[in-house]
Amino acid sequence: MSVTVCQSMGFVVSALGVGGIIAATCMNQWSVQDLYNNPVTAVFNYQGLWRTCVRESSGFTECRGYFTILGLPAMFQAVRALMIVGIVLGALGLLVSIFALKCIRIGNMEDSAKANMTLTSGVMFIVAGLCAVVGVSVFANMLVTNFWMSTASMYQGMMPSLQSRYTFGSALFVGWVAGGLAFVGGIMMCIACRGLMPKETHYKTVSYNASGRNISYKTGPYKVGSGYEPEPKNKKTSTYDENARSEDGRRSYPSKYDYV
């Protein structure tokens, strides 16, 4: 029962994580304009992985996609690739884990096959979660670097200049949480794999081959042959073995006077 609960909980947590990774990838609030020095503004800018948006004070929002690939920074494209890899691995992991659930019986699938599928899906979830966390962290590092560079350029000279600075958006926090959920769900699936493996018995099987011919074993006073035939008893003395035969060929038996 505990194995089924662990597997089911791992599947649910991983599904939430994969859904969060997809949502974070599609969100536009990866970086938002910092309004610390300019709280009152008529235009608010925010950017995502696929497009940049502008929201006016009237409530009108206009978004424009990135129509170039080569013109984007290399780290920005790496973040895109990591998020896409996380989504693909998470989707494949969900597909495999559905058939690996113990509560679902498909044909005559054995528990060993379900255990292997559970382990495979767990590894996929772990890698998907790591890809999401690494991608979001790389983008956050880019934001921090650009923020402090913009801050340094703002305060150069006698009068500070107004420049647009960008800080963390809500998509970053969604991506971190989603990656963590996918990672934890994958670990739970790997733990449930051990419980699904069939237990090995300590008894070793011995193959028995029946021989074609009968084999008689010599034990005690019996000899090897077609049956158990007792051997003749040994003579007490060698006198019986060396008795001379009579002249007519008949064996002469000892008399009582031979022992004198």
Short mmCIF file of C-alpha atoms in Angstrom, two decimals:
data_model
loop_
_atom_site.label_atom_id
_atom_site.label_comp_id
_atom_site.label_asym_id
_atom_site.label_seq_id
_atom_site.Cartn_x
_atom_site.Cartn_y
_atom_site.Cartn_z
CA MET A 1 0.00 0.00 0.00
CA SER A 2 2.84 2.39 0.85
CA VAL A 3 4.48 1.72 -2.52
CA THR A 4 1.28 2.63 -4.35
CA VAL A 5 0.88 5.83 -2.31
CA CYS A 6 4.51 6.84 -2.91
CA GLN A 7 4.20 6.19 -6.63
CA SER A 8 0.91 8.05 -6.91
CA MET A 9 2.18 11.03 -4.93
CA GLY A 10 5.33 11.14 -7.05
CA PHE A 11 3.22 11.13 -10.19
CA VAL A 12 1.00 13.98 -8.93
CA VAL A 13 3.92 16.11 -7.73
CA SER A 14 5.80 15.54 -10.97
CA ALA A 15 2.74 16.42 -13.03
CA LEU A 16 2.42 19.70 -11.12
CA GLY A 17 6.09 20.40 -11.68
CA VAL A 18 5.89 19.74 -15.43
CA GLY A 19 2.80 21.93 -15.68
CA GLY A 20 4.63 24.70 -13.84
CA ILE A 21 7.61 24.42 -16.19
CA ILE A 22 5.31 24.79 -19.20
CA ALA A 23 3.56 27.77 -17.60
CA ALA A 24 6.86 29.47 -16.71
CA THR A 25 8.18 29.01 -20.23
CA CYS A 26 5.10 30.61 -21.75
CA MET A 27 4.91 33.51 -19.31
CA ASN A 28 6.06 36.98 -20.34
CA GLN A 29 7.16 38.23 -16.91
CA TRP A 30 10.68 36.83 -16.85
CA SER A 31 12.10 40.30 -16.36
CA VAL A 32 10.09 43.36 -15.33
CA GLN A 33 11.04 46.99 -15.22
CA ASP A 34 12.36 48.22 -11.91
CA LEU A 35 10.25 51.13 -10.62
CA TYR A 36 12.32 51.89 -7.53
CA ASN A 37 13.52 55.31 -8.69
CA ASN A 38 10.56 56.01 -10.96
CA PRO A 39 7.37 54.78 -9.25
CA VAL A 40 5.09 56.92 -11.43
CA THR A 41 5.40 56.07 -15.08
CA ALA A 42 3.13 55.98 -18.08
CA VAL A 43 4.78 52.91 -19.59
CA PHE A 44 5.68 49.62 -17.92
CA ASN A 45 7.96 47.19 -19.76
CA TYR A 46 8.39 43.48 -19.14
CA GLN A 47 10.00 40.73 -21.15
CA GLY A 48 9.74 36.98 -21.57
CA LEU A 49 11.57 34.27 -23.47
CA TRP A 50 9.53 34.72 -26.61
CA ARG A 51 8.35 38.32 -26.70
CA THR A 52 8.56 41.71 -25.05
CA CYS A 53 5.52 43.63 -23.86
CA VAL A 54 4.63 47.23 -23.03
CA ARG A 55 1.72 48.17 -20.77
CA GLU A 56 0.47 51.72 -20.76
CA SER A 57 -1.21 53.53 -17.89
CA SER A 58 -4.50 53.36 -19.75
CA GLY A 59 -4.41 49.56 -19.45
CA PHE A 60 -3.56 48.87 -23.06
CA THR A 61 -0.89 46.19 -23.50
CA GLU A 62 1.08 45.54 -26.64
CA CYS A 63 3.44 42.57 -27.09
CA ARG A 64 5.97 41.97 -29.81
CA GLY A 65 7.77 38.71 -30.47
CA TYR A 66 11.45 38.25 -31.09
CA PHE A 67 11.68 37.96 -34.86
CA THR A 68 15.35 37.02 -34.80
CA ILE A 69 17.32 34.13 -33.41
CA LEU A 70 20.91 35.00 -34.23
CA GLY A 71 20.52 38.49 -32.81
CA LEU A 72 19.72 37.22 -29.30
CA PRO A 73 22.47 36.61 -26.71
CA ALA A 74 23.91 33.12 -26.46
CA MET A 75 22.92 32.72 -22.80
CA PHE A 76 19.37 33.75 -23.66
CA GLN A 77 19.17 31.02 -26.29
CA ALA A 78 20.66 28.52 -23.84
CA VAL A 79 17.86 29.30 -21.37
CA ARG A 80 15.31 28.66 -24.10
CA ALA A 81 16.92 25.33 -24.95
CA LEU A 82 17.02 24.20 -21.31
CA MET A 83 13.35 24.99 -20.77
CA ILE A 84 12.34 23.17 -23.95
CA VAL A 85 14.38 20.11 -22.96
CA GLY A 86 12.73 20.16 -19.53
CA ILE A 87 9.26 20.26 -21.10
CA VAL A 88 10.01 17.40 -23.51
CA LEU A 89 11.50 15.17 -20.82
CA GLY A 90 8.67 15.97 -18.42
CA ALA A 91 6.03 15.12 -21.03
CA LEU A 92 7.73 11.81 -21.86
CA GLY A 93 8.05 11.04 -18.16
CA LEU A 94 4.33 11.63 -17.63
CA LEU A 95 3.49 9.34 -20.55
CA VAL A 96 5.70 6.55 -19.24
CA SER A 97 4.60 6.94 -15.62
CA ILE A 98 0.91 6.60 -16.53
CA PHE A 99 1.52 3.05 -17.78
CA ALA A 100 3.82 2.34 -14.82
CA LEU A 101 1.23 3.09 -12.13
CA LYS A 102 0.56 0.06 -9.99
CA CYS A 103 -3.13 0.85 -9.72
CA ILE A 104 -3.50 0.53 -13.49
CA ARG A 105 -3.35 -2.96 -14.99
CA ILE A 106 -2.58 -3.24 -18.69
CA GLY A 107 -2.67 -6.79 -20.00
CA ASN A 108 -0.27 -9.17 -18.27
CA MET A 109 2.39 -6.61 -17.44
CA GLU A 110 4.64 -7.88 -14.67
CA ASP A 111 5.76 -5.89 -11.65
CA SER A 112 9.37 -5.94 -12.85
CA ALA A 113 8.36 -4.13 -16.05
CA LYS A 114 6.40 -1.56 -14.04
CA ALA A 115 9.41 -1.06 -11.79
CA ASN A 116 11.69 -0.36 -14.75
CA MET A 117 9.17 2.07 -16.24
CA THR A 118 8.80 3.82 -12.88
CA LEU A 119 12.56 4.23 -12.59
CA THR A 120 12.78 5.56 -16.16
CA SER A 121 10.06 8.14 -15.59
CA GLY A 122 11.63 9.16 -12.27
CA VAL A 123 14.98 9.83 -13.94
CA MET A 124 13.22 11.86 -16.65
CA PHE A 125 11.46 13.98 -14.02
CA ILE A 126 14.72 14.59 -12.18
CA VAL A 127 16.52 15.71 -15.34
CA ALA A 128 13.55 17.88 -16.35
CA GLY A 129 13.53 19.58 -12.96
CA LEU A 130 17.27 20.20 -13.11
CA CYS A 131 16.98 21.70 -16.60
CA ALA A 132 14.26 24.08 -15.43
CA VAL A 133 16.14 25.15 -12.29
CA VAL A 134 19.39 25.66 -14.21
CA GLY A 135 17.66 27.61 -16.98
CA VAL A 136 15.91 29.94 -14.55
CA SER A 137 19.09 30.41 -12.53
CA VAL A 138 21.08 31.34 -15.64
CA PHE A 139 18.47 33.93 -16.61
CA ALA A 140 18.45 35.31 -13.05
CA ASN A 141 22.23 35.62 -13.15
CA MET A 142 21.94 37.59 -16.39
CA LEU A 143 19.42 39.92 -14.75
CA VAL A 144 21.61 40.51 -11.72
CA THR A 145 24.62 41.30 -13.88
CA ASN A 146 22.70 43.72 -16.09
CA PHE A 147 21.04 45.34 -13.07
CA TRP A 148 24.30 46.22 -11.37
CA MET A 149 25.89 47.35 -14.61
CA SER A 150 22.91 49.66 -15.22
CA THR A 151 23.10 50.93 -11.66
CA ALA A 152 26.80 51.71 -12.00
CA SER A 153 26.22 53.62 -15.22
CA MET A 154 23.32 55.55 -13.68
CA TYR A 155 25.43 57.11 -10.94
CA GLN A 156 28.40 58.05 -13.05
CA GLY A 157 28.89 61.81 -13.09
CA MET A 158 27.37 64.54 -10.96
CA MET A 159 23.70 63.93 -11.77
CA PRO A 160 22.23 60.44 -11.85
CA SER A 161 20.65 59.56 -15.18
CA LEU A 162 17.40 57.69 -15.52
CA GLN A 163 17.78 54.31 -17.16
CA SER A 164 15.52 51.32 -17.37
CA ARG A 165 16.58 48.52 -15.09
CA TYR A 166 15.01 45.10 -15.01
CA THR A 167 14.54 42.83 -12.04
CA PHE A 168 13.09 39.39 -11.31
CA GLY A 169 9.68 38.62 -12.75
CA SER A 170 7.06 36.22 -11.51
CA ALA A 171 8.02 33.61 -14.13
CA LEU A 172 11.36 33.06 -12.42
CA PHE A 173 9.74 32.07 -9.13
CA VAL A 174 7.26 29.83 -10.93
CA GLY A 175 10.13 28.12 -12.74
CA TRP A 176 12.12 27.56 -9.54
CA VAL A 177 9.15 26.06 -7.72
CA ALA A 178 8.13 23.94 -10.72
CA GLY A 179 11.66 22.59 -11.17
CA GLY A 180 11.82 21.69 -7.50
CA LEU A 181 8.49 19.88 -7.65
CA ALA A 182 9.56 17.90 -10.71
CA PHE A 183 12.83 16.98 -8.97
CA VAL A 184 11.09 15.83 -5.78
CA GLY A 185 8.48 13.89 -7.75
CA GLY A 186 11.22 12.11 -9.67
CA ILE A 187 12.94 11.09 -6.44
CA MET A 188 9.67 9.69 -5.10
CA MET A 189 9.20 7.67 -8.28
CA CYS A 190 12.71 6.24 -7.94
CA ILE A 191 12.01 5.29 -4.32
CA ALA A 192 8.77 3.57 -5.33
CA CYS A 193 10.73 1.55 -7.90
CA ARG A 194 12.43 -0.47 -5.15
CA GLY A 195 9.10 -1.55 -3.70
CA LEU A 196 7.84 -2.71 -7.09
CA MET A 197 10.77 -5.02 -7.73
CA PRO A 198 9.89 -8.70 -7.06
CA LYS A 199 11.52 -10.10 -3.97
CA GLU A 200 14.23 -12.70 -4.56
CA THR A 201 13.93 -16.01 -2.75
CA HIS A 202 16.86 -17.48 -0.86
CA TYR A 203 16.14 -21.00 -2.09
CA LYS A 204 18.16 -22.22 -5.05
CA THR A 205 16.55 -24.52 -7.58
CA VAL A 206 18.24 -27.82 -8.38
CA SER A 207 17.66 -29.49 -11.70
CA TYR A 208 17.10 -33.26 -11.59
CA ASN A 209 17.97 -35.36 -14.59
CA ALA A 210 16.68 -38.94 -14.57
CA SER A 211 19.27 -41.29 -16.06
CA GLY A 212 18.31 -43.87 -18.65
CA ARG A 213 19.82 -46.92 -16.98
CA ASN A 214 19.69 -48.13 -13.44
CA ILE A 215 22.74 -47.60 -11.34
CA SER A 216 23.23 -49.79 -8.31
CA TYR A 217 25.27 -48.46 -5.50
CA LYS A 218 27.57 -50.74 -3.56
CA THR A 219 26.90 -50.45 0.11
CA GLY A 220 27.99 -52.75 2.83
CA PRO A 221 28.08 -56.44 2.00
CA TYR A 222 26.32 -55.99 -1.36
CA LYS A 223 27.95 -56.01 -4.77
CA VAL A 224 27.12 -54.18 -7.97
CA GLY A 225 24.82 -56.08 -10.23
CA SER A 226 21.34 -56.33 -11.48
CA GLY A 227 20.05 -56.79 -7.95
CA TYR A 228 21.14 -56.75 -4.38
CA GLU A 229 22.80 -60.12 -3.90
CA PRO A 230 24.69 -60.85 -0.70
CA GLU A 231 28.28 -61.88 -1.09
CA PRO A 232 29.30 -65.25 0.35
CA LYS A 233 30.67 -65.11 3.82
CA ASN A 234 34.39 -65.21 4.25
CA LYS A 235 35.93 -68.36 5.49
CA LYS A 236 37.09 -68.32 9.03
CA THR A 237 40.45 -69.82 8.14
CA SER A 238 42.36 -70.46 5.02
CA THR A 239 42.10 -74.20 5.66
CA TYR A 240 38.79 -74.39 3.77
CA ASP A 241 40.25 -72.68 0.72
CA GLU A 242 43.20 -75.03 0.44
CA ASN A 243 41.46 -78.38 0.94
CA ALA A 244 42.63 -80.94 -1.54
CA ARG A 245 40.17 -82.72 -3.77
CA SER A 246 39.86 -86.47 -3.71
CA GLU A 247 41.09 -88.70 -6.49
CA ASP A 248 37.68 -89.03 -8.13
CA GLY A 249 37.38 -85.22 -8.42
CA ARG A 250 35.03 -84.75 -5.52
CA ARG A 251 35.86 -82.33 -2.79
CA SER A 252 36.70 -83.91 0.52
CA TYR A 253 35.16 -82.22 3.50
CA PRO A 254 37.23 -81.87 6.65
CA SER A 255 36.45 -84.11 9.55
CA LYS A 256 36.65 -83.42 13.15
CA TYR A 257 40.07 -85.06 13.31
CA ASP A 258 41.60 -82.44 11.02
CA TYR A 259 41.52 -79.85 13.77
CA VAL A 260 43.61 -82.00 16.16
#
